[in-house]
Tab-separated table of C-alpha atoms in Angstrom:
chain	number	residue	atom	x	y	z
A	1	UNK	CA	-52.157	28.910	14.260
A	2	UNK	CA	-54.054	30.356	11.297
A	3	UNK	CA	-54.012	29.360	7.630
A	4	UNK	CA	-51.330	31.887	6.796
A	5	UNK	CA	-48.928	30.397	9.305
A	6	UNK	CA	-49.668	26.901	7.984
A	7	UNK	CA	-48.829	28.042	4.468
A	8	UNK	CA	-45.591	29.588	5.758
A	9	UNK	CA	-44.658	26.286	7.388
A	10	UNK	CA	-45.334	24.326	4.185
A	11	UNK	CA	-43.387	26.875	2.141
A	12	UNK	CA	-40.472	26.651	4.564
A	13	UNK	CA	-40.346	22.862	4.368
A	14	UNK	CA	-40.350	22.990	0.558
A	15	UNK	CA	-37.490	25.487	0.655
A	16	UNK	CA	-35.441	23.213	2.933
A	17	UNK	CA	-36.102	20.184	0.693
A	18	UNK	CA	-35.061	22.049	-2.460
A	19	UNK	CA	-31.998	23.353	-0.664
A	20	UNK	CA	-30.859	19.861	0.376
A	21	UNK	CA	-31.462	18.481	-3.130
A	22	UNK	CA	-29.409	21.294	-4.660
A	23	UNK	CA	-26.654	20.889	-2.098
A	24	UNK	CA	-26.096	17.132	-2.587
A	25	UNK	CA	-24.511	17.276	-6.090
A	26	UNK	CA	-22.597	20.412	-5.127
A	27	UNK	CA	-20.783	18.672	-2.287
A	28	UNK	CA	-19.624	15.862	-4.571
A	29	UNK	CA	-19.274	17.859	-7.784
A	30	UNK	CA	-16.023	17.167	-9.540
A	31	UNK	CA	-14.562	15.483	-6.450
A	32	UNK	CA	-13.832	12.206	-8.233
A	33	UNK	CA	-12.322	13.945	-11.255
A	34	UNK	CA	-10.291	16.258	-9.038
A	35	UNK	CA	-8.822	13.320	-7.121
A	36	UNK	CA	-8.069	11.415	-10.343
A	37	UNK	CA	-6.243	14.419	-11.827
A	38	UNK	CA	-4.230	14.926	-8.645
A	39	UNK	CA	-3.284	11.233	-8.587
A	40	UNK	CA	-2.196	11.403	-12.229
A	41	UNK	CA	-0.181	14.572	-11.566
A	42	UNK	CA	1.588	13.003	-8.581
A	43	UNK	CA	2.425	9.873	-10.581
A	44	UNK	CA	3.880	11.860	-13.502
A	45	UNK	CA	5.910	14.028	-11.116
A	46	UNK	CA	7.298	10.870	-9.501
A	47	UNK	CA	8.266	9.489	-12.932
A	48	UNK	CA	9.987	12.764	-13.818
A	49	UNK	CA	11.981	12.685	-10.585
A	50	UNK	CA	13.049	9.099	-11.271
A	51	UNK	CA	14.053	9.916	-14.852
A	52	UNK	CA	16.108	12.845	-13.529
A	53	UNK	CA	17.864	10.400	-11.234
A	54	UNK	CA	18.711	8.144	-14.197
A	55	UNK	CA	19.910	11.152	-16.193
A	56	UNK	CA	22.270	12.109	-13.383
A	57	UNK	CA	23.684	8.584	-13.540
A	58	UNK	CA	24.444	8.976	-17.251
A	59	UNK	CA	26.293	12.246	-16.567
A	60	UNK	CA	29.048	10.238	-14.923
A	61	UNK	CA	30.056	9.390	-18.466
A	62	UNK	CA	31.116	12.665	-20.114
A	63	UNK	CA	30.552	11.334	-23.627
A	64	UNK	CA	27.055	11.809	-25.030
A	65	UNK	CA	25.190	8.509	-25.380
A	66	UNK	CA	22.018	7.304	-27.052
A	67	UNK	CA	20.791	6.422	-23.591
A	68	UNK	CA	20.852	10.111	-22.606
A	69	UNK	CA	18.787	11.012	-25.660
A	70	UNK	CA	16.216	8.300	-24.896
A	71	UNK	CA	15.937	9.459	-21.286
A	72	UNK	CA	15.525	13.079	-22.377
A	73	UNK	CA	12.854	12.022	-24.858
A	74	UNK	CA	11.053	10.152	-22.098
A	75	UNK	CA	11.413	13.167	-19.825
A	76	UNK	CA	9.981	15.508	-22.455
A	77	UNK	CA	6.995	13.198	-23.002
A	78	UNK	CA	6.340	13.092	-19.260
A	79	UNK	CA	6.711	16.862	-18.975
A	80	UNK	CA	4.178	17.422	-21.759
A	81	UNK	CA	1.765	15.031	-20.035
A	82	UNK	CA	2.251	16.923	-16.783
A	83	UNK	CA	1.500	20.271	-18.444
A	84	UNK	CA	-1.660	18.796	-19.988
A	85	UNK	CA	-2.738	17.384	-16.612
A	86	UNK	CA	-2.171	20.732	-14.885
A	87	UNK	CA	-4.198	22.427	-17.608
A	88	UNK	CA	-7.031	19.940	-16.964
A	89	UNK	CA	-6.798	20.736	-13.247
A	90	UNK	CA	-7.115	24.462	-13.933
A	91	UNK	CA	-10.164	23.833	-16.139
A	92	UNK	CA	-11.692	21.644	-13.445
A	93	UNK	CA	-11.182	24.377	-10.829
A	94	UNK	CA	-12.741	26.951	-13.168
A	95	UNK	CA	-15.818	24.736	-13.402
A	96	UNK	CA	-15.923	24.409	-9.613
A	97	UNK	CA	-15.657	28.177	-9.190
A	98	UNK	CA	-18.547	28.754	-11.596
A	99	UNK	CA	-20.708	26.133	-9.900
A	100	UNK	CA	-19.893	27.384	-6.417
A	101	UNK	CA	-20.561	31.005	-7.369
A	102	UNK	CA	-23.918	30.060	-8.859
A	103	UNK	CA	-24.837	27.980	-5.825
A	104	UNK	CA	-23.748	30.797	-3.513
A	105	UNK	CA	-26.087	33.197	-5.294
A	106	UNK	CA	-29.028	30.743	-5.075
A	107	UNK	CA	-28.394	29.991	-1.406
A	108	UNK	CA	-28.161	33.674	-0.540
A	109	UNK	CA	-31.585	34.246	-2.116
A	110	UNK	CA	-33.048	31.237	-0.288
A	111	UNK	CA	-31.587	32.434	3.006
A	112	UNK	CA	-33.103	35.872	2.538
A	113	UNK	CA	-36.462	34.290	1.782
A	114	UNK	CA	-36.280	32.180	4.955
A	115	UNK	CA	-35.363	35.230	7.017
A	116	UNK	CA	-38.292	37.188	5.587
A	117	UNK	CA	-40.723	34.332	6.338
A	118	UNK	CA	-39.415	33.971	9.853
A	119	UNK	CA	-39.626	37.735	10.454
A	120	UNK	CA	-43.246	37.741	9.349
A	121	UNK	CA	-44.002	34.842	11.678
A	122	UNK	CA	-42.345	36.566	14.659
A	123	UNK	CA	-44.113	39.830	13.854
A	124	UNK	CA	-47.500	38.104	13.628
A	125	UNK	CA	-46.902	36.322	16.921
A	126	UNK	CA	-45.972	39.627	18.589
A	127	UNK	CA	-48.966	41.568	17.328
A	128	UNK	CA	-51.347	38.794	18.431
A	129	UNK	CA	-49.587	37.948	21.667
A	130	UNK	CA	-52.631	38.797	23.829
A	131	UNK	CA	-55.232	36.990	21.759
A	132	UNK	CA	-52.963	34.042	21.251
A	133	UNK	CA	-52.325	33.337	24.890
A	134	UNK	CA	-51.470	29.651	25.007
A	135	UNK	CA	-53.286	28.805	28.224
A	136	UNK	CA	-56.474	30.640	27.151
A	137	UNK	CA	-56.312	28.917	23.741
A	138	UNK	CA	-56.197	25.480	25.401
A	139	UNK	CA	-58.788	26.142	28.117
A	140	UNK	CA	-61.288	27.646	25.664
A	141	UNK	CA	-61.653	24.278	23.969
A	142	UNK	CA	-65.147	22.775	23.802
A	143	UNK	CA	-64.024	19.403	25.167
A	144	UNK	CA	-60.996	17.498	26.426
A	145	UNK	CA	-60.096	15.985	23.048
A	146	UNK	CA	-60.044	19.390	21.383
A	147	UNK	CA	-57.892	20.778	24.200
A	148	UNK	CA	-55.464	17.874	23.763
A	149	UNK	CA	-55.236	18.479	20.008
A	150	UNK	CA	-54.620	22.208	20.573
A	151	UNK	CA	-51.824	21.421	23.027
A	152	UNK	CA	-50.115	19.117	20.511
A	153	UNK	CA	-50.595	21.724	17.803
A	154	UNK	CA	-48.823	24.355	19.920
A	155	UNK	CA	-45.944	21.978	20.610
A	156	UNK	CA	-45.514	21.246	16.891
A	157	UNK	CA	-45.623	24.947	16.065
A	158	UNK	CA	-42.988	25.744	18.707
A	159	UNK	CA	-40.786	22.910	17.407
A	160	UNK	CA	-41.220	24.161	13.841
A	161	UNK	CA	-40.018	27.670	14.806
A	162	UNK	CA	-36.939	26.216	16.524
A	163	UNK	CA	-36.101	24.098	13.467
A	164	UNK	CA	-36.546	27.114	11.255
A	165	UNK	CA	-33.987	29.075	13.291
A	166	UNK	CA	-31.633	26.090	13.214
A	167	UNK	CA	-31.892	25.712	9.405
A	168	UNK	CA	-31.286	29.411	8.882
A	169	UNK	CA	-28.077	29.141	10.910
A	170	UNK	CA	-27.083	25.970	9.020
A	171	UNK	CA	-27.599	27.652	5.665
A	172	UNK	CA	-25.498	30.598	6.839
A	173	UNK	CA	-22.749	28.164	7.832
A	174	UNK	CA	-22.847	26.412	4.431
A	175	UNK	CA	-22.734	29.714	2.586
A	176	UNK	CA	-19.674	30.670	4.600
A	177	UNK	CA	-18.126	27.303	3.675
A	178	UNK	CA	-18.712	27.898	-0.020
A	179	UNK	CA	-17.164	31.350	0.213
A	180	UNK	CA	-14.087	29.809	1.833
A	181	UNK	CA	-14.010	27.078	-0.835
A	182	UNK	CA	-14.040	29.738	-3.539
A	183	UNK	CA	-11.041	31.400	-1.912
A	184	UNK	CA	-9.196	28.065	-1.808
A	185	UNK	CA	-10.090	27.377	-5.455
A	186	UNK	CA	-8.728	30.693	-6.607
A	187	UNK	CA	-5.511	30.271	-4.597
A	188	UNK	CA	-5.060	26.737	-5.974
A	189	UNK	CA	-5.665	27.961	-9.510
A	190	UNK	CA	-2.974	30.637	-9.194
A	191	UNK	CA	-0.547	28.037	-7.813
A	192	UNK	CA	-1.271	25.638	-10.690
A	193	UNK	CA	-0.826	28.347	-13.318
A	194	UNK	CA	2.568	29.245	-11.821
A	195	UNK	CA	3.504	25.547	-11.719
A	196	UNK	CA	2.456	25.139	-15.337
A	197	UNK	CA	4.713	28.005	-16.401
A	198	UNK	CA	7.638	26.435	-14.506
A	199	UNK	CA	7.058	23.124	-16.284
A	200	UNK	CA	6.954	24.898	-19.653
A	201	UNK	CA	10.325	26.489	-18.887
A	202	UNK	CA	11.741	23.079	-17.921
A	203	UNK	CA	10.325	21.549	-21.088
A	204	UNK	CA	11.984	24.187	-23.238
A	205	UNK	CA	15.370	23.531	-21.583
A	206	UNK	CA	15.036	19.751	-22.006
A	207	UNK	CA	14.112	20.072	-25.678
A	208	UNK	CA	17.125	22.291	-26.251
A	209	UNK	CA	19.389	19.831	-24.417
A	210	UNK	CA	17.997	16.938	-26.440
A	211	UNK	CA	18.691	18.743	-29.728
A	212	UNK	CA	22.285	19.371	-28.644
A	213	UNK	CA	22.767	15.690	-27.749
A	214	UNK	CA	21.293	14.609	-31.084
A	215	UNK	CA	23.684	16.860	-32.977
A	216	UNK	CA	26.623	15.355	-31.092
A	217	UNK	CA	25.448	11.794	-31.727
A	218	UNK	CA	24.986	12.359	-35.463
A	219	UNK	CA	28.727	12.994	-35.681
A	220	UNK	CA	29.257	9.412	-34.456
A	221	UNK	CA	26.990	7.713	-36.999
A	222	UNK	CA	29.364	4.848	-37.810
A	223	UNK	CA	29.711	3.981	-34.126
A	224	UNK	CA	25.935	3.988	-33.675
A	225	UNK	CA	25.434	1.718	-36.687
A	226	UNK	CA	27.943	-0.735	-35.247
A	227	UNK	CA	26.161	-0.744	-31.892
A	228	UNK	CA	22.811	-1.224	-33.627
A	229	UNK	CA	24.200	-4.183	-35.599
A	230	UNK	CA	25.456	-5.827	-32.397
A	231	UNK	CA	22.090	-5.324	-30.735
A	232	UNK	CA	20.297	-6.861	-33.716
A	233	UNK	CA	22.579	-9.901	-33.494
A	234	UNK	CA	21.653	-10.344	-29.827
A	235	UNK	CA	17.971	-9.995	-30.684
A	236	UNK	CA	18.207	-12.574	-33.485
A	237	UNK	CA	19.719	-15.151	-31.154
A	238	UNK	CA	17.109	-14.412	-28.516
A	239	UNK	CA	14.256	-14.817	-31.025
A	240	UNK	CA	15.815	-18.026	-32.339
A	241	UNK	CA	16.026	-19.413	-28.794
A	242	UNK	CA	12.396	-18.507	-28.137
A	243	UNK	CA	11.207	-20.091	-31.377
A	244	UNK	CA	13.245	-23.242	-30.711
A	245	UNK	CA	11.863	-23.482	-27.212
A	246	UNK	CA	8.262	-23.108	-28.422
A	247	UNK	CA	8.841	-25.663	-31.166
A	248	UNK	CA	10.319	-28.077	-28.625
A	249	UNK	CA	7.295	-27.668	-26.360
A	250	UNK	CA	5.011	-28.402	-29.305
A	251	UNK	CA	7.102	-31.392	-30.387
A	252	UNK	CA	6.947	-32.939	-26.923
A	253	UNK	CA	3.217	-32.404	-26.795
A	254	UNK	CA	2.825	-33.921	-30.269
A	255	UNK	CA	4.715	-37.041	-29.199
A	256	UNK	CA	2.311	-37.435	-26.294
A	257	UNK	CA	-0.609	-37.092	-28.752
A	258	UNK	CA	-2.023	-34.222	-26.770
A	259	UNK	CA	-1.380	-31.478	-29.306
A	260	UNK	CA	-4.301	-29.413	-30.532
A	261	UNK	CA	-3.892	-29.667	-34.299
A	262	UNK	CA	-4.893	-27.074	-36.836
A	263	UNK	CA	-8.004	-28.028	-38.871
A	264	UNK	CA	-7.332	-29.293	-42.407
A	265	UNK	CA	-9.390	-28.523	-45.501
A	266	UNK	CA	-11.436	-31.096	-47.464
A	267	UNK	CA	-8.886	-30.993	-50.314
A	268	UNK	CA	-6.017	-31.709	-47.904
A	269	UNK	CA	-8.025	-34.508	-46.306
A	270	UNK	CA	-8.653	-36.109	-49.748
A	271	UNK	CA	-4.937	-35.913	-50.635
A	272	UNK	CA	-4.089	-37.492	-47.287
A	273	UNK	CA	-6.429	-40.464	-47.959
A	274	UNK	CA	-4.980	-41.024	-51.444
A	275	UNK	CA	-1.451	-40.797	-50.063
A	276	UNK	CA	-2.232	-43.374	-47.413
A	277	UNK	CA	-3.553	-45.750	-50.103
A	278	UNK	CA	-0.325	-45.412	-52.102
A	279	UNK	CA	1.789	-45.914	-48.997
A	280	UNK	CA	-0.094	-49.122	-48.160
A	281	UNK	CA	1.129	-50.658	-51.459
A	282	UNK	CA	4.769	-50.145	-50.585
A	283	UNK	CA	6.604	-53.189	-49.245
A	284	UNK	CA	7.258	-52.561	-45.568
A	285	UNK	CA	10.661	-54.218	-45.951
A	286	UNK	CA	11.871	-51.526	-48.362
A	287	UNK	CA	14.796	-49.520	-47.029
A	288	UNK	CA	13.327	-46.091	-47.787
A	289	UNK	CA	9.532	-46.304	-47.865
A	290	UNK	CA	7.669	-43.119	-48.570
A	291	UNK	CA	6.219	-41.797	-45.330
A	292	UNK	CA	3.583	-39.206	-44.646
A	293	UNK	CA	4.719	-35.808	-43.308
A	294	UNK	CA	2.578	-34.574	-40.446
A	295	UNK	CA	1.531	-30.930	-40.429
A	296	UNK	CA	3.469	-29.064	-37.737
A	297	UNK	CA	1.108	-27.858	-35.003
A	298	UNK	CA	1.351	-24.275	-33.789
A	299	UNK	CA	-0.383	-24.525	-30.425
A	300	UNK	CA	1.185	-25.737	-27.178
A	301	UNK	CA	-0.892	-28.522	-25.633
A	302	UNK	CA	-1.532	-28.160	-21.920
A	303	UNK	CA	-2.568	-30.172	-18.917
A	304	UNK	CA	-5.706	-29.053	-17.015
A	305	UNK	CA	-3.428	-27.362	-14.474
A	306	UNK	CA	-1.577	-25.465	-17.222
A	307	UNK	CA	-4.880	-24.490	-18.857
A	308	UNK	CA	-6.086	-23.007	-15.571
A	309	UNK	CA	-2.788	-21.118	-15.211
A	310	UNK	CA	-3.066	-19.793	-18.775
A	311	UNK	CA	-6.647	-18.624	-18.216
A	312	UNK	CA	-5.656	-16.917	-14.963
A	313	UNK	CA	-2.789	-15.169	-16.765
A	314	UNK	CA	-5.169	-13.911	-19.488
A	315	UNK	CA	-7.697	-12.736	-16.885
A	316	UNK	CA	-5.010	-10.492	-15.374
A	317	UNK	CA	-4.351	-8.590	-18.595
A	318	UNK	CA	-3.635	-4.961	-17.744
A	319	UNK	CA	-2.999	-5.815	-14.091
A	320	UNK	CA	0.237	-7.822	-14.239
A	321	UNK	CA	3.104	-6.354	-12.188
A	322	UNK	CA	6.147	-4.812	-13.846
A	323	UNK	CA	9.152	-7.135	-14.210
A	324	UNK	CA	11.126	-4.538	-12.216
A	325	UNK	CA	10.097	-2.635	-9.124
A	326	UNK	CA	10.805	0.772	-10.641
A	327	UNK	CA	11.805	2.112	-14.048
A	328	UNK	CA	10.763	3.974	-17.188
A	329	UNK	CA	9.866	2.579	-20.608
A	330	UNK	CA	12.621	3.724	-22.964
A	331	UNK	CA	11.426	1.934	-26.111
A	332	UNK	CA	7.912	0.748	-26.885
A	333	UNK	CA	6.627	-2.252	-28.842
A	334	UNK	CA	6.685	-2.335	-32.651
A	335	UNK	CA	8.582	-0.510	-35.379
A	336	UNK	CA	9.985	2.983	-34.796
A	337	UNK	CA	12.357	5.345	-36.613
A	338	UNK	CA	15.812	5.330	-35.060
A	339	UNK	CA	16.137	8.429	-32.828
A	340	UNK	CA	19.401	9.470	-34.531
A	341	UNK	CA	20.032	7.496	-37.748
A	342	UNK	CA	17.829	8.823	-40.527
A	343	UNK	CA	16.038	6.243	-42.673
A	344	UNK	CA	16.661	3.431	-40.169
A	345	UNK	CA	13.647	1.598	-38.741
A	346	UNK	CA	14.096	-0.263	-35.466
A	347	UNK	CA	11.795	-3.163	-34.637
A	348	UNK	CA	11.171	-3.941	-30.995
A	349	UNK	CA	9.553	-7.292	-30.190
A	350	UNK	CA	8.844	-6.137	-26.658
A	351	UNK	CA	9.544	-3.104	-24.513
A	352	UNK	CA	12.756	-1.783	-22.973
A	353	UNK	CA	12.842	-0.497	-19.409
A	354	UNK	CA	15.559	1.773	-18.034
A	355	UNK	CA	16.242	1.524	-14.334
A	356	UNK	CA	18.967	2.102	-11.764
A	357	UNK	CA	22.059	-0.085	-11.379
A	358	UNK	CA	21.606	-3.178	-9.234
A	359	UNK	CA	17.867	-3.466	-9.917
A	360	UNK	CA	16.502	-6.991	-9.535
A	361	UNK	CA	14.190	-8.696	-12.034
A	362	UNK	CA	11.022	-10.507	-10.985
A	363	UNK	CA	8.569	-12.897	-12.606
A	364	UNK	CA	5.337	-11.218	-13.655
A	365	UNK	CA	3.229	-14.293	-12.840
A	366	UNK	CA	3.279	-17.859	-11.586
A	367	UNK	CA	4.944	-20.203	-14.049
A	368	UNK	CA	7.778	-22.579	-14.915
A	369	UNK	CA	11.228	-21.582	-16.211
A	370	UNK	CA	11.392	-22.943	-19.763
A	371	UNK	CA	14.977	-21.939	-20.387
A	372	UNK	CA	17.982	-19.765	-19.573
A	373	UNK	CA	19.734	-18.370	-22.683
A	374	UNK	CA	23.324	-17.112	-23.004
A	375	UNK	CA	23.485	-14.179	-25.440
A	376	UNK	CA	26.432	-13.148	-27.699
A	377	UNK	CA	27.168	-9.991	-25.689
A	378	UNK	CA	27.675	-11.989	-22.489
A	379	UNK	CA	24.237	-11.214	-21.077
A	380	UNK	CA	21.584	-13.783	-20.237
A	381	UNK	CA	17.860	-14.177	-20.810
A	382	UNK	CA	15.182	-16.096	-18.927
A	383	UNK	CA	12.044	-17.543	-20.528
A	384	UNK	CA	9.129	-18.412	-18.234
A	385	UNK	CA	6.066	-20.346	-19.362
A	386	UNK	CA	2.624	-19.445	-17.989
A	387	UNK	CA	0.414	-22.063	-19.640
A	388	UNK	CA	0.484	-21.156	-23.338
A	389	UNK	CA	1.975	-17.719	-22.582
A	390	UNK	CA	5.705	-16.971	-22.394
A	391	UNK	CA	7.404	-14.038	-20.670
A	392	UNK	CA	10.989	-13.179	-21.666
A	393	UNK	CA	13.490	-11.224	-19.534
A	394	UNK	CA	16.651	-10.279	-21.423
A	395	UNK	CA	19.939	-8.417	-20.797
A	396	UNK	CA	20.529	-9.994	-17.394
A	397	UNK	CA	23.848	-10.034	-15.565
A	398	UNK	CA	22.982	-13.024	-13.387
A	399	UNK	CA	20.084	-15.432	-12.848
A	400	UNK	CA	18.819	-17.075	-9.663
A	401	UNK	CA	16.559	-19.718	-11.243
A	402	UNK	CA	17.098	-22.843	-13.325
A	403	UNK	CA	15.247	-24.604	-16.138
A	404	UNK	CA	12.023	-26.425	-15.088
A	405	UNK	CA	11.929	-24.527	-11.785
A	406	UNK	CA	8.523	-23.277	-10.663
A	407	UNK	CA	8.340	-19.549	-9.888
A	408	UNK	CA	5.711	-17.331	-8.296
A	409	UNK	CA	4.475	-13.806	-9.021
A	410	UNK	CA	7.131	-11.166	-8.193
A	411	UNK	CA	9.725	-13.822	-7.367
A	412	UNK	CA	13.341	-12.639	-7.804
A	413	UNK	CA	14.835	-14.308	-10.885
A	414	UNK	CA	18.029	-12.306	-11.509
A	415	UNK	CA	19.728	-8.923	-11.911
A	416	UNK	CA	19.989	-6.583	-14.895
A	417	UNK	CA	23.263	-6.030	-16.705
A	418	UNK	CA	24.685	-2.463	-16.573
A	419	UNK	CA	26.498	-1.011	-19.578
A	420	UNK	CA	29.395	0.860	-17.946
A	421	UNK	CA	30.199	2.811	-21.127
A	422	UNK	CA	26.745	4.416	-21.250
A	423	UNK	CA	25.911	4.053	-17.531
A	424	UNK	CA	22.782	2.265	-18.704
A	425	UNK	CA	20.829	-0.456	-16.899
A	426	UNK	CA	18.104	-1.638	-19.264
A	427	UNK	CA	15.811	-4.662	-19.255
A	428	UNK	CA	14.376	-6.016	-22.489
A	429	UNK	CA	10.984	-7.642	-21.848
A	430	UNK	CA	8.829	-9.665	-24.258
A	431	UNK	CA	5.504	-11.479	-24.051
A	432	UNK	CA	4.284	-14.301	-26.333
A	433	UNK	CA	1.041	-16.213	-26.753
A	434	UNK	CA	2.114	-19.467	-28.372
A	435	UNK	CA	3.999	-18.163	-31.449
A	436	UNK	CA	2.339	-14.743	-31.487
A	437	UNK	CA	4.050	-11.659	-30.074
A	438	UNK	CA	2.079	-9.505	-27.641
A	439	UNK	CA	2.517	-5.848	-26.725
A	440	UNK	CA	3.614	-6.027	-23.065
A	441	UNK	CA	2.359	-2.490	-22.419
A	442	UNK	CA	-1.212	-3.798	-22.730
A	443	UNK	CA	-0.600	-6.487	-20.114
A	444	UNK	CA	1.350	-4.824	-17.310
A	445	UNK	CA	-0.280	-2.417	-14.873
A	446	UNK	CA	0.006	1.271	-15.742
């Protein structure tokens, strides 16, 4: 083998190395993003199908209800998210097509270069076939060691030529694969664009239907205000029960002298000392001696076991299971304009979840039932303590737990009440940390 052939071999190996380096990111390019987008699309489509199922339930009642409007609003939001996700998928495929086309062009050039190098090698071997006789080349060696080295050299050269043929075929196969992938990408893109147009048509119909329902509901403003007033009354009693329960927990802890008290300022401490001095002068036999008022603590004291439970609850933020197996969020946390009544702001201390009739409610974490509350509308609520966190499940038809009972994650605790007039089955869910409200949407898994 002469110097020219050695250079060809080195050049070939460099070409193969560059080819493999270029191929590695191509194989995995966009794969993770593509899978994530497809997963998101499938999830949104599943939510839309479930919302459609709930909408069909409301159609049993011929009269337009606020529940129908909320479901349509939820459906429109999901539809818009789906259109956006499909658009992202189309953009992702466009990027893949561009990358694949560029890679195809580079590989085609590399393949041609390999073919040219191999052709030159075959041609050189043919033209020098007589002078390059293998046996003569080995036997013409000056000594045994040189003959042995020449024999190994010939074996390596033969192996190199075989590998070169194999890599040329492999590159041809990969190029064919990329061509096929491009065809699939283009077909998938066309399908997604058609799907996107279908979703836009559905969105337009749903928006029109929602506007019609809103117009019908505005004619029943007095009825809606009455319903809103009744709901606010239920909420007030629920909040009062929660506050009383928290205060009772703190009071019990205070009696046991385990309460974590709030720090007092130097001025308050000085007043307290002076007050104690004055109180010490009062005759203890007086009927109404002046007594010191203790500052009300705001933190629930816990045992080591409860502290561990509370920490575990906090560590699972964003991963807690839903209080129902399946449903859609119909009203989010915080203040929102009423969907029908102009100028009316509705405050939601938790989130509302619409689901199908007969759906069971489950505890979102290990804990102890702090109380079962009877509400003015005949529904019930359950409050579960998880260390210094409280989860609240309201608008229940029945409960299967009792006060002070220990519960586990996803344990069945009751069933949701169904409003027959609106064909609505809705759970109200709240989350508290001591006396501070939390947004449940940040805690439960998405």
